[in-house]
mmCIF file of C-alpha atoms in Angstrom:
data_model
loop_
_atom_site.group_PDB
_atom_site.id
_atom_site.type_symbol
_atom_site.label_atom_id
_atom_site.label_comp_id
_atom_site.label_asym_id
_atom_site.label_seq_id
_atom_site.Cartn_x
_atom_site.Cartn_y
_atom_site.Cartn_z
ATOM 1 C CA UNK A 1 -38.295 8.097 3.116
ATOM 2 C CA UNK A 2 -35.570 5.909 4.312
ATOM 3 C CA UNK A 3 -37.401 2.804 2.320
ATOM 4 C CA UNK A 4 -36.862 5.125 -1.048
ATOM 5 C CA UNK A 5 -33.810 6.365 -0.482
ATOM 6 C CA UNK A 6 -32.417 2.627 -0.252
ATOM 7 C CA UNK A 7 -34.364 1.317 -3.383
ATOM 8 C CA UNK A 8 -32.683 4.262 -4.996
ATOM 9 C CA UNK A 9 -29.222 2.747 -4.316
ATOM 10 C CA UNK A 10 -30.826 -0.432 -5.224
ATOM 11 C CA UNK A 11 -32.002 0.701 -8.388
ATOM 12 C CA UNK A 12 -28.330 2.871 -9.093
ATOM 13 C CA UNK A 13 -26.087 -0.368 -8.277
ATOM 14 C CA UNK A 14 -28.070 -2.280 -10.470
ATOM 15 C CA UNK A 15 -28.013 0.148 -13.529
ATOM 16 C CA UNK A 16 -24.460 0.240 -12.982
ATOM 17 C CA UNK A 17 -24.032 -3.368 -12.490
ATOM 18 C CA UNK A 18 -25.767 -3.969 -15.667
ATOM 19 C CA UNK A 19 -23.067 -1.605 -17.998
ATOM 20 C CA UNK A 20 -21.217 -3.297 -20.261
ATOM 21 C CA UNK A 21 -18.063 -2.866 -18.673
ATOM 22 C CA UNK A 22 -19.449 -3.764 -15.746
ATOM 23 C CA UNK A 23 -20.861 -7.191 -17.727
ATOM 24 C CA UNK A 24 -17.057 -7.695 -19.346
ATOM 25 C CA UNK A 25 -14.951 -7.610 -15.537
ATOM 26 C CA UNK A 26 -17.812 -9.887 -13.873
ATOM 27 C CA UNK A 27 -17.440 -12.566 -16.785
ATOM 28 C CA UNK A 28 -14.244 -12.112 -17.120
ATOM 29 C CA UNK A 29 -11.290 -14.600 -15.380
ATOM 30 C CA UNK A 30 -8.574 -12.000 -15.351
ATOM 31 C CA UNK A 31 -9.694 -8.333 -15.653
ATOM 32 C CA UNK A 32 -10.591 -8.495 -11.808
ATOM 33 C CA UNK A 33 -7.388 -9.933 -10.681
ATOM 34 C CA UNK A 34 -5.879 -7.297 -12.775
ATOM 35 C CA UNK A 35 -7.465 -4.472 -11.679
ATOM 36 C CA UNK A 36 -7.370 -5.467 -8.469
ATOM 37 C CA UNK A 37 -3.869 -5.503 -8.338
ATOM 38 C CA UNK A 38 -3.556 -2.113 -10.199
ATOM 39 C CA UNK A 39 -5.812 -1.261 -6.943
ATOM 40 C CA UNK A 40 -3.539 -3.108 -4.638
ATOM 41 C CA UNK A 41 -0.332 -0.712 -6.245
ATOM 42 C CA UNK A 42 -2.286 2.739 -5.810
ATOM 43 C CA UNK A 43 -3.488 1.531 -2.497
ATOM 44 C CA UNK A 44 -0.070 1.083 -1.378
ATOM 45 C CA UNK A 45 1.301 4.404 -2.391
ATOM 46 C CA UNK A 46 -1.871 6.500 -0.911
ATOM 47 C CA UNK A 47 -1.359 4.444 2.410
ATOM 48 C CA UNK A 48 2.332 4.915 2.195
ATOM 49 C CA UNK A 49 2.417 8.368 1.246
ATOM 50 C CA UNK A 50 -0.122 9.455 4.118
ATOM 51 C CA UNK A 51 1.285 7.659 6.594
ATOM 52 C CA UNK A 52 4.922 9.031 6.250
ATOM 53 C CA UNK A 53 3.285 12.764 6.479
ATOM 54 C CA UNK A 54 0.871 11.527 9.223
ATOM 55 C CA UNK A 55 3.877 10.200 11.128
ATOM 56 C CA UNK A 56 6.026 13.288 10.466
ATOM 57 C CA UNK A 57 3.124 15.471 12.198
ATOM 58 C CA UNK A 58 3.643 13.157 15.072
ATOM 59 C CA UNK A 59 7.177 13.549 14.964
ATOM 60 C CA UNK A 60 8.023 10.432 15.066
ATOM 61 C CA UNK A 61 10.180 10.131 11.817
ATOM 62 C CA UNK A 62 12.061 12.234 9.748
ATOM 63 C CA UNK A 63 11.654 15.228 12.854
ATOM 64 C CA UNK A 64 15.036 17.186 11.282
ATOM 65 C CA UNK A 65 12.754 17.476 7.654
ATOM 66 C CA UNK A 66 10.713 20.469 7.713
ATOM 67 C CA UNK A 67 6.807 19.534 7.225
ATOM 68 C CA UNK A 68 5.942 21.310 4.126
ATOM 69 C CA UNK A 69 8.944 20.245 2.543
ATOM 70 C CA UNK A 70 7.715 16.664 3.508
ATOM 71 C CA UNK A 71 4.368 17.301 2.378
ATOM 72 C CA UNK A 72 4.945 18.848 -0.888
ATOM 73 C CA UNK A 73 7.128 15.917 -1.670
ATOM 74 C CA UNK A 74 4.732 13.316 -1.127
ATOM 75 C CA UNK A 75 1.147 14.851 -1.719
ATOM 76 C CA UNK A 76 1.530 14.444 -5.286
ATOM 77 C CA UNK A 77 2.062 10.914 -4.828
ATOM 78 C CA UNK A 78 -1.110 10.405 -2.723
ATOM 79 C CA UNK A 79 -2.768 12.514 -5.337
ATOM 80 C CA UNK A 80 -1.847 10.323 -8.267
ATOM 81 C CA UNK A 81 -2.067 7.334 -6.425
ATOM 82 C CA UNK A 82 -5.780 7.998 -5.401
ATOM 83 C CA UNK A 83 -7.167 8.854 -8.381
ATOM 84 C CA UNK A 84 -5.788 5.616 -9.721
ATOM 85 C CA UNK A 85 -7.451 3.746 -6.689
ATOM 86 C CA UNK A 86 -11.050 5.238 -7.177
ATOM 87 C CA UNK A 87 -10.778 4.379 -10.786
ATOM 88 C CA UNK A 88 -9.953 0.727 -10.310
ATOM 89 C CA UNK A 89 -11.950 0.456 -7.348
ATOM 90 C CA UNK A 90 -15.005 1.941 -8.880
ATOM 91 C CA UNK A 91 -13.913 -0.655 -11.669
ATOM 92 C CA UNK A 92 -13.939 -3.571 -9.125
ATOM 93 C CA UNK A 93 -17.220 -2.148 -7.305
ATOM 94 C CA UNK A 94 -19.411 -2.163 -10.895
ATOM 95 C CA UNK A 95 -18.413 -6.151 -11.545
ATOM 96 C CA UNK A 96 -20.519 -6.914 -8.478
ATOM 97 C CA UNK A 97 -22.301 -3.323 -7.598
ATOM 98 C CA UNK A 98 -25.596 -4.640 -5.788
ATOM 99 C CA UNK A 99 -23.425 -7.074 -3.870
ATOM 100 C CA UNK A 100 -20.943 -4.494 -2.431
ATOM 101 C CA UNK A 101 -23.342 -2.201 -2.101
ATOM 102 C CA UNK A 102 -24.478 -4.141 0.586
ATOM 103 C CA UNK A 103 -21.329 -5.578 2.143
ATOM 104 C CA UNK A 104 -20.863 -4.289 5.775
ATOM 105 C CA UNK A 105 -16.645 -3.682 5.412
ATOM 106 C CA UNK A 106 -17.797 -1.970 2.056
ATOM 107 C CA UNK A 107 -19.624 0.423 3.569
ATOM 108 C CA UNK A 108 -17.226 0.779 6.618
ATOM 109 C CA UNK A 109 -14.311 1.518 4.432
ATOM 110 C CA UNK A 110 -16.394 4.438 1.669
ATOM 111 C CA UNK A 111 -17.524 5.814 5.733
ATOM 112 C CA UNK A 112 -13.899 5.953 7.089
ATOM 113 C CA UNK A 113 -12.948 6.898 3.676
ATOM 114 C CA UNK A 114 -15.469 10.308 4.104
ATOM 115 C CA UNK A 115 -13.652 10.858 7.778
ATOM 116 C CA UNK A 116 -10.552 10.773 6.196
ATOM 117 C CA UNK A 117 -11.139 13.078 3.957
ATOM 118 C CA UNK A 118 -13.239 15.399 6.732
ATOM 119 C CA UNK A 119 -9.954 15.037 8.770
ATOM 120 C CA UNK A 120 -8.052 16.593 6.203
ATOM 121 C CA UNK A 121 -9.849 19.598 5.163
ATOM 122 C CA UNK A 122 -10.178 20.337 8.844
ATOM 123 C CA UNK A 123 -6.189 20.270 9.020
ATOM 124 C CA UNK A 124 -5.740 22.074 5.722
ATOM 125 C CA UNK A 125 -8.270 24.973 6.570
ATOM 126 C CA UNK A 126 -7.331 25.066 10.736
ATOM 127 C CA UNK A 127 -4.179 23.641 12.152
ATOM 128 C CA UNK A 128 -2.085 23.607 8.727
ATOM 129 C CA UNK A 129 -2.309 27.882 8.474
ATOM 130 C CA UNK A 130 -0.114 28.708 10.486
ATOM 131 C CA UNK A 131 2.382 25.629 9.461
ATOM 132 C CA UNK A 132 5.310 28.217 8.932
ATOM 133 C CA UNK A 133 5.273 29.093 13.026
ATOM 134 C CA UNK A 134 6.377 25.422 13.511
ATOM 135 C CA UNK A 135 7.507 23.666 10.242
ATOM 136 C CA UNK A 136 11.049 22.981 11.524
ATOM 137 C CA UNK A 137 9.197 21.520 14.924
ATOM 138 C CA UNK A 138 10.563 18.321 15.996
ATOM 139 C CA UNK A 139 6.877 18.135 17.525
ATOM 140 C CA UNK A 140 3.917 19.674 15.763
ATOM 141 C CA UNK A 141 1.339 21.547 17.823
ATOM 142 C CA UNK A 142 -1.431 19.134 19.200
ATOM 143 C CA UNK A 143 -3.550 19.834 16.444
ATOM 144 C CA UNK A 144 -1.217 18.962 13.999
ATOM 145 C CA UNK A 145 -0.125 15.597 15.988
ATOM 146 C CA UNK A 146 -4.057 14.765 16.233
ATOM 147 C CA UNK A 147 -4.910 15.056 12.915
ATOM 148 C CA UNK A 148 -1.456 12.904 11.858
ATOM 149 C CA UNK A 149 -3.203 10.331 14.539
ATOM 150 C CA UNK A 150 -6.451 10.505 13.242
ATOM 151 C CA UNK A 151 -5.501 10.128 10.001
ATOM 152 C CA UNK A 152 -2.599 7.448 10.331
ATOM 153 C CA UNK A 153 -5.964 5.244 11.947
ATOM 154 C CA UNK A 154 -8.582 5.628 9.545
ATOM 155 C CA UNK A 155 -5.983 4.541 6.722
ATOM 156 C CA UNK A 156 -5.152 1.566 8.768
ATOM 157 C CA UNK A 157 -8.690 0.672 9.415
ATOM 158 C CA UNK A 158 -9.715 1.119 5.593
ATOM 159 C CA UNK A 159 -6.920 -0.856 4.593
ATOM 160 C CA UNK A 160 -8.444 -3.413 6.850
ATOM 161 C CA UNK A 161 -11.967 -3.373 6.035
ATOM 162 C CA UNK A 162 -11.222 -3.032 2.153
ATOM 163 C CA UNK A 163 -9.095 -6.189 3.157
ATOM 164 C CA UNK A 164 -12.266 -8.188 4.701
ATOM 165 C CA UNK A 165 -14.636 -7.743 1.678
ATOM 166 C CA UNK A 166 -12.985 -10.052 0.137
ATOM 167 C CA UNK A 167 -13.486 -12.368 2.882
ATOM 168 C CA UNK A 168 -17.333 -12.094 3.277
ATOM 169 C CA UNK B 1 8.785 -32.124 -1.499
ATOM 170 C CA UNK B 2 7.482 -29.255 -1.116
ATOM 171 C CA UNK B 3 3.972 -30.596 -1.023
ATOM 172 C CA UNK B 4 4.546 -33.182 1.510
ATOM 173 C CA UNK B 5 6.317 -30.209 3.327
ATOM 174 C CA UNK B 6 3.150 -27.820 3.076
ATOM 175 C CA UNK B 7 0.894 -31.258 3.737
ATOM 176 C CA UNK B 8 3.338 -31.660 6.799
ATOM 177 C CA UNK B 9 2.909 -27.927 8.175
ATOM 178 C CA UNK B 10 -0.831 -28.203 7.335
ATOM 179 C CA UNK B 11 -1.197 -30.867 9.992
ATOM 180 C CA UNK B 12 0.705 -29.257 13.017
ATOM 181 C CA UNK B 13 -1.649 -28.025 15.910
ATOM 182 C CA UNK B 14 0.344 -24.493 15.123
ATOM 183 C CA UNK B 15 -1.303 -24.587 11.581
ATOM 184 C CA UNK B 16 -4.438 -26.022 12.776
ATOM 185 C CA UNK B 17 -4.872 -23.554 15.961
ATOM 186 C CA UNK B 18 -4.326 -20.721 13.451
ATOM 187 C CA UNK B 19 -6.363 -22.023 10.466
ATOM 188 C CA UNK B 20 -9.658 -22.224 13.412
ATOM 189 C CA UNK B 21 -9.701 -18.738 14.190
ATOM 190 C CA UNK B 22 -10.776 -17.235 11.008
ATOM 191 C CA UNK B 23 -9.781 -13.551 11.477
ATOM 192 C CA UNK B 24 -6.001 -13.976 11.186
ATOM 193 C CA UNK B 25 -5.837 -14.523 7.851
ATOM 194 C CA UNK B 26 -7.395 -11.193 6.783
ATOM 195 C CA UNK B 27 -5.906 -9.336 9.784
ATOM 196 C CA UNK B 28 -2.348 -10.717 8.746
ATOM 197 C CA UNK B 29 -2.980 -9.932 4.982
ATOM 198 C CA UNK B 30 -3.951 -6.057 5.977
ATOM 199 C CA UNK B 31 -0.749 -5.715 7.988
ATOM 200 C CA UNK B 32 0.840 -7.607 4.501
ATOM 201 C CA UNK B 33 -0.542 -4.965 2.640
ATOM 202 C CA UNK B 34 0.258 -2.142 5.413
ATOM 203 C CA UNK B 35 3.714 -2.768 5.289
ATOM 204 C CA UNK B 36 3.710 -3.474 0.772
ATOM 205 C CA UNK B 37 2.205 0.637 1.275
ATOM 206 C CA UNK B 38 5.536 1.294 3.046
ATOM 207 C CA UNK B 39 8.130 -0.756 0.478
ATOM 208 C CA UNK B 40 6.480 0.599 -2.453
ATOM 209 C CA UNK B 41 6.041 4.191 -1.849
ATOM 210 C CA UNK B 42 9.544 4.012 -0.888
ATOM 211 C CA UNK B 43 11.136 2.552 -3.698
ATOM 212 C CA UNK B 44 8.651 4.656 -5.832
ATOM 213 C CA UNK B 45 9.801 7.866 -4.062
ATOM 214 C CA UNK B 46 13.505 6.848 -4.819
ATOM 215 C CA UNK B 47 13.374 6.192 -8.178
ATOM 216 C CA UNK B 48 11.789 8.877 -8.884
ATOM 217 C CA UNK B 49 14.046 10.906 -7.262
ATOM 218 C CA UNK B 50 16.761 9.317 -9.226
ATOM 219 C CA UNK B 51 15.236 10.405 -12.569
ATOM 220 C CA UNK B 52 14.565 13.888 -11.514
ATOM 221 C CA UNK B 53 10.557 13.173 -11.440
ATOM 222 C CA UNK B 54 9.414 14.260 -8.165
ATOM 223 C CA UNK B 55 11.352 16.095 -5.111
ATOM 224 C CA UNK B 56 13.967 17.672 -6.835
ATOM 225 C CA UNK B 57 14.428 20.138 -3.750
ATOM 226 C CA UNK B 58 16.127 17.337 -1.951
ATOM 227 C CA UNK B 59 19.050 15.323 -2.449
ATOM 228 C CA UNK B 60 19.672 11.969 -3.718
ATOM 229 C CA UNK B 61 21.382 11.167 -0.103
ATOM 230 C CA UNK B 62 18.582 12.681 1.748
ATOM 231 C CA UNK B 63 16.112 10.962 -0.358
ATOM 232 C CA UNK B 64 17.698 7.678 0.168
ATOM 233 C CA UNK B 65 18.321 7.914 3.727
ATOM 234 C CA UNK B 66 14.785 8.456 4.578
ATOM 235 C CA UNK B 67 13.238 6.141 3.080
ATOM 236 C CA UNK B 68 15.754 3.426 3.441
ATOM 237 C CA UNK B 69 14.585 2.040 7.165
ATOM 238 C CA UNK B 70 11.108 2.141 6.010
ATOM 239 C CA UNK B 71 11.884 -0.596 3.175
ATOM 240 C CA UNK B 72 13.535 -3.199 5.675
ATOM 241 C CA UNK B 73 11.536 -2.664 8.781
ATOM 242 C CA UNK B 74 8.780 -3.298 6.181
ATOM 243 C CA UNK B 75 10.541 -6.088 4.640
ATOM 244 C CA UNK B 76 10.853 -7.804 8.079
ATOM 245 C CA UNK B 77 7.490 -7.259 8.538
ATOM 246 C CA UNK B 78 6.407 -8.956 5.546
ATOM 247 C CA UNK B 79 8.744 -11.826 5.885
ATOM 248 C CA UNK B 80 6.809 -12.597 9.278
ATOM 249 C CA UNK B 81 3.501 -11.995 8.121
ATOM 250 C CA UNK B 82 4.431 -14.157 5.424
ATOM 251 C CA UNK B 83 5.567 -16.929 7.384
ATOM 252 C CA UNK B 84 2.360 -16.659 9.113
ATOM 253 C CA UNK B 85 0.236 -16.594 5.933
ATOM 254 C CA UNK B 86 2.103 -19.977 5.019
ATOM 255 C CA UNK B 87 1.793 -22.014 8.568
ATOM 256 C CA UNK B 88 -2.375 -21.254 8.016
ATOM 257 C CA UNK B 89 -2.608 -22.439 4.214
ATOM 258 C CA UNK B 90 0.503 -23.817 3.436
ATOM 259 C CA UNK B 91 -0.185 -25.618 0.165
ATOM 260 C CA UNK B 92 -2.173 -22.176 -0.890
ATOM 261 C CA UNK B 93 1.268 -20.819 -1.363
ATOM 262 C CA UNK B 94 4.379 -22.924 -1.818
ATOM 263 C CA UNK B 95 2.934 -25.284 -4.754
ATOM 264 C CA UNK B 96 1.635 -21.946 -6.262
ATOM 265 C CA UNK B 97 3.460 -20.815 -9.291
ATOM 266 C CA UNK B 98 2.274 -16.943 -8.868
ATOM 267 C CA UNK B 99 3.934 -17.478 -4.992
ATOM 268 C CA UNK B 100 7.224 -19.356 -6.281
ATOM 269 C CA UNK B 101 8.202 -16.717 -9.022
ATOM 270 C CA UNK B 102 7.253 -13.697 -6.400
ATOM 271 C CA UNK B 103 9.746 -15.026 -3.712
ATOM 272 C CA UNK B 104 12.764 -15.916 -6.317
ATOM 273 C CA UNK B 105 12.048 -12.094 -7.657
ATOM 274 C CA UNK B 106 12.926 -10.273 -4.247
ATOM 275 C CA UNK B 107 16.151 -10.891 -4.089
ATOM 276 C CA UNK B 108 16.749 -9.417 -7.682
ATOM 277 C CA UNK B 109 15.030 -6.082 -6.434
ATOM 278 C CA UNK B 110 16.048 -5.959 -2.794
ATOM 279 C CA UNK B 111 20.049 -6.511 -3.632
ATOM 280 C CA UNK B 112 20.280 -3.816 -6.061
ATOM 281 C CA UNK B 113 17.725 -1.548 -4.128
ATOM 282 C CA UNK B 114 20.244 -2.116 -1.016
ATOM 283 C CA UNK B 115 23.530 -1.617 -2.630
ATOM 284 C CA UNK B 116 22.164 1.508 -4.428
ATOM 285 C CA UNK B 117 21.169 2.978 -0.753
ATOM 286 C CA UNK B 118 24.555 1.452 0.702
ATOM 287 C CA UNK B 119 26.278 3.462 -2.193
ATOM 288 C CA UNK B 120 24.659 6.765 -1.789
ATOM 289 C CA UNK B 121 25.481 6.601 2.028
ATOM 290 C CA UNK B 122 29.267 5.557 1.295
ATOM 291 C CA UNK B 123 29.435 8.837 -0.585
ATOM 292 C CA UNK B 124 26.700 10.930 -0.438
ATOM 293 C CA UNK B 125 28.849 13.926 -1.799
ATOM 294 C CA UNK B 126 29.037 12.386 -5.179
ATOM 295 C CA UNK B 127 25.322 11.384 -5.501
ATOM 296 C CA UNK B 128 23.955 14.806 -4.651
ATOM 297 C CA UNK B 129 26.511 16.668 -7.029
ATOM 298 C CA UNK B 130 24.230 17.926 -10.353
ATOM 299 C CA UNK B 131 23.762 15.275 -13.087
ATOM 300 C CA UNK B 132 25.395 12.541 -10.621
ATOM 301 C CA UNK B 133 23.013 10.067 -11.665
ATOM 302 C CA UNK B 134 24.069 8.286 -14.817
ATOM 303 C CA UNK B 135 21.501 6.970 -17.551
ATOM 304 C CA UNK B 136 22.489 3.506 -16.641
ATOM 305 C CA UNK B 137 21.422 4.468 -13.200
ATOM 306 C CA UNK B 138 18.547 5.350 -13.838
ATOM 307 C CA UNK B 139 17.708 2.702 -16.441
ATOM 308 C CA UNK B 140 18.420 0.343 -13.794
ATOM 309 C CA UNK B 141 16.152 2.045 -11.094
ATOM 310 C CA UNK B 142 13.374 2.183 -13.448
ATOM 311 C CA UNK B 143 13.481 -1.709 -14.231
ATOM 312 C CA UNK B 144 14.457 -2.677 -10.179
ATOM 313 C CA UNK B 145 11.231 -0.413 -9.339
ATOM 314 C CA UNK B 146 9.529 -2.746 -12.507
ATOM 315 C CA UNK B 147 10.454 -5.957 -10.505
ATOM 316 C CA UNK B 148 9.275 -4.684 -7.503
ATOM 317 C CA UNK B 149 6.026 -3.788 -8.818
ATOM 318 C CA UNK B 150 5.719 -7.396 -10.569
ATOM 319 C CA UNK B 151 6.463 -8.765 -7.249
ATOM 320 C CA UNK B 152 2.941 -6.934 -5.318
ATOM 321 C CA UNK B 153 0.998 -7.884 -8.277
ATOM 322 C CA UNK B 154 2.481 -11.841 -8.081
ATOM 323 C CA UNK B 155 1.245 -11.382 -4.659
ATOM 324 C CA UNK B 156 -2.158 -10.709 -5.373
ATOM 325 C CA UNK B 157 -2.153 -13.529 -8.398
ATOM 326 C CA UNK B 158 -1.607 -16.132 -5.425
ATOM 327 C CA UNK B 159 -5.352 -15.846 -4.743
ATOM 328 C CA UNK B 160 -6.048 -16.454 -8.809
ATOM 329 C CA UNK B 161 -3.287 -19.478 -9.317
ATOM 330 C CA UNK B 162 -4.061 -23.253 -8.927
ATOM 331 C CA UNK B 163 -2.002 -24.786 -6.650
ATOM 332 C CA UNK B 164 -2.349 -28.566 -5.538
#
């Protein structure tokens, strides 16, 4: 089962390895350094957009800004900025799809990438209800300080392992 | 001279210590890239502001007072990181052209992205008044935020460049 399932993600990686896109950024010299850095940009503002809410939950800046007014500030910039990154990254992944595929940080970063997103929806459907009880808080409630810490790690740690793939 | 400078630094037990363990220069380059996340969504957020994109429920001074620590704690932080980068592979950078033009472009976004922030704090009053923000203004935000932008993606071209 486990055998099949893997030659399945073989077989995907190499279908999508073999598009012509694909083909065009692999051969190439400059679409990957481009894209990359249009990666590197929409990176920058998830990361940076997350981690100023994340760091507001902990109450560690901007504690006399109420949280939602925070977060409806900047969530449309992680928004944005996301969608932007999984299009250039699934850009980047297809030049060399069999390769990442089976690149340990690769995998590390699309798993801490799932958390991150698990994190989230937890906050948005549990701690985040009742935001108007404390949204002038200099300190969240704990849930709403761990999920800031959860979250503020996993970005740093994907930043890092999407960091090392280039390295292996 | 520069090269004989970066051949120099190359040499020194401080370069050559750093250059054996081969985890600092990726760990170095994700705090890099940690602390580009906080510059750019900064300036990003600002100019924005400034044209009346994004956070219009909060004034110019507001705006500009948070983010402005995040943009020079994170510019120290890249300065050392940088200097760090450099001592490992000096050569890598300062004979590379991608690395020369990124370095003589911060100053022409980080002086006008500080006196605009020193500006707004002098009299934060006038900024936040309706329409405060001139055309010129924000012409000028748009194409600091441009060089700011060109700056990351020089960054990243260091890896693509020749150098000697």
């Amino acid at each position: 089962m486990l055998e099949e399932n893997l030659s399945l993600i073989g077989r995907v990686c190499a279908w999508i390895g073999a598009q012509p896109f694909a083909v065009e950024i692999a051969e190439s010299a400059w679409l990957f350094p481009i894209i990359e850095s249009i990666h590197v940009l929409a990176l920058a503002l998830v990361v940076g957009s997350i981690a100023m809410v994340d760091l507001r939950l902990l109450g560690v800046v901007a504690v006399r800004t109420r949280v939602t007014e925070r977060i409806n500030h900047l969530l449309p910039y992680t928004w944005a900025a996301f969608t932007a990154a999984v299009v250039s990254g699934g850009l980047l992944f297809s030049s060399q799809a069999a390769t990442y595929c089976a690149n340990i940080h690769f995998q590390l970063k699309l798993g801490f990438l799932a958390l991150a997103g698990i994190n989230m929806a937890v906050f948005h459907l549990a701690g985040y209800r009742d935001v108007a009880k404390w949204d002038s808080d200099i300190k969240p409630p704990g849930s709403a300080r761990i999920a800031g810490g959860v979250s503020l790690s996993l970005w740093v740690a994907i930043v890092c392992f999407g960091r090392w793939i280039g390295f292996d | 001279m520069l090269l004989s400078f970066a051949k120099w630094l190359a040499a020194t037990p401080l370069s050559q210590t750093l250059q054996a363990a081969l985890w600092v220069v990726p760990a170095v380059q994700s705090v890099h890239i940690l602390a580009i996340a906080a510059v750019m969504t900064s300036v990003w957020v600002l100019t924005f502001r400034l044209l009346g994109l994004s956070g219009r429920g909060r004034l110019v001074s507001q705006v500009s007072g948070d983010v402005a620590p995040w943009i020079w704690w994170a510019l120290g932080v890249l300065l050392l990181t940088g200097i760090i980068l450099i001592i490992i592979e000096p050569s890598r950078e300062l004979t590379n052209a991608a690395f020369l033009t990124k370095m003589s472009l911060i100053p022409v976004a980080a002086a006008p992205t500080y006196v605009l922030q020193a500006a707004v704090r002098r009299d934060a009053a006038l900024w936040d008044r309706q329409g405060a923000v001139s055309l010129a203004i924000k012409i000028g935000a748009v194409a600091v935020l441009g060089v700011w932008i060109a700056i990351a993606v020089l960054g990243r071209f260091i890896a693509y460049v020749e150098y000697a």
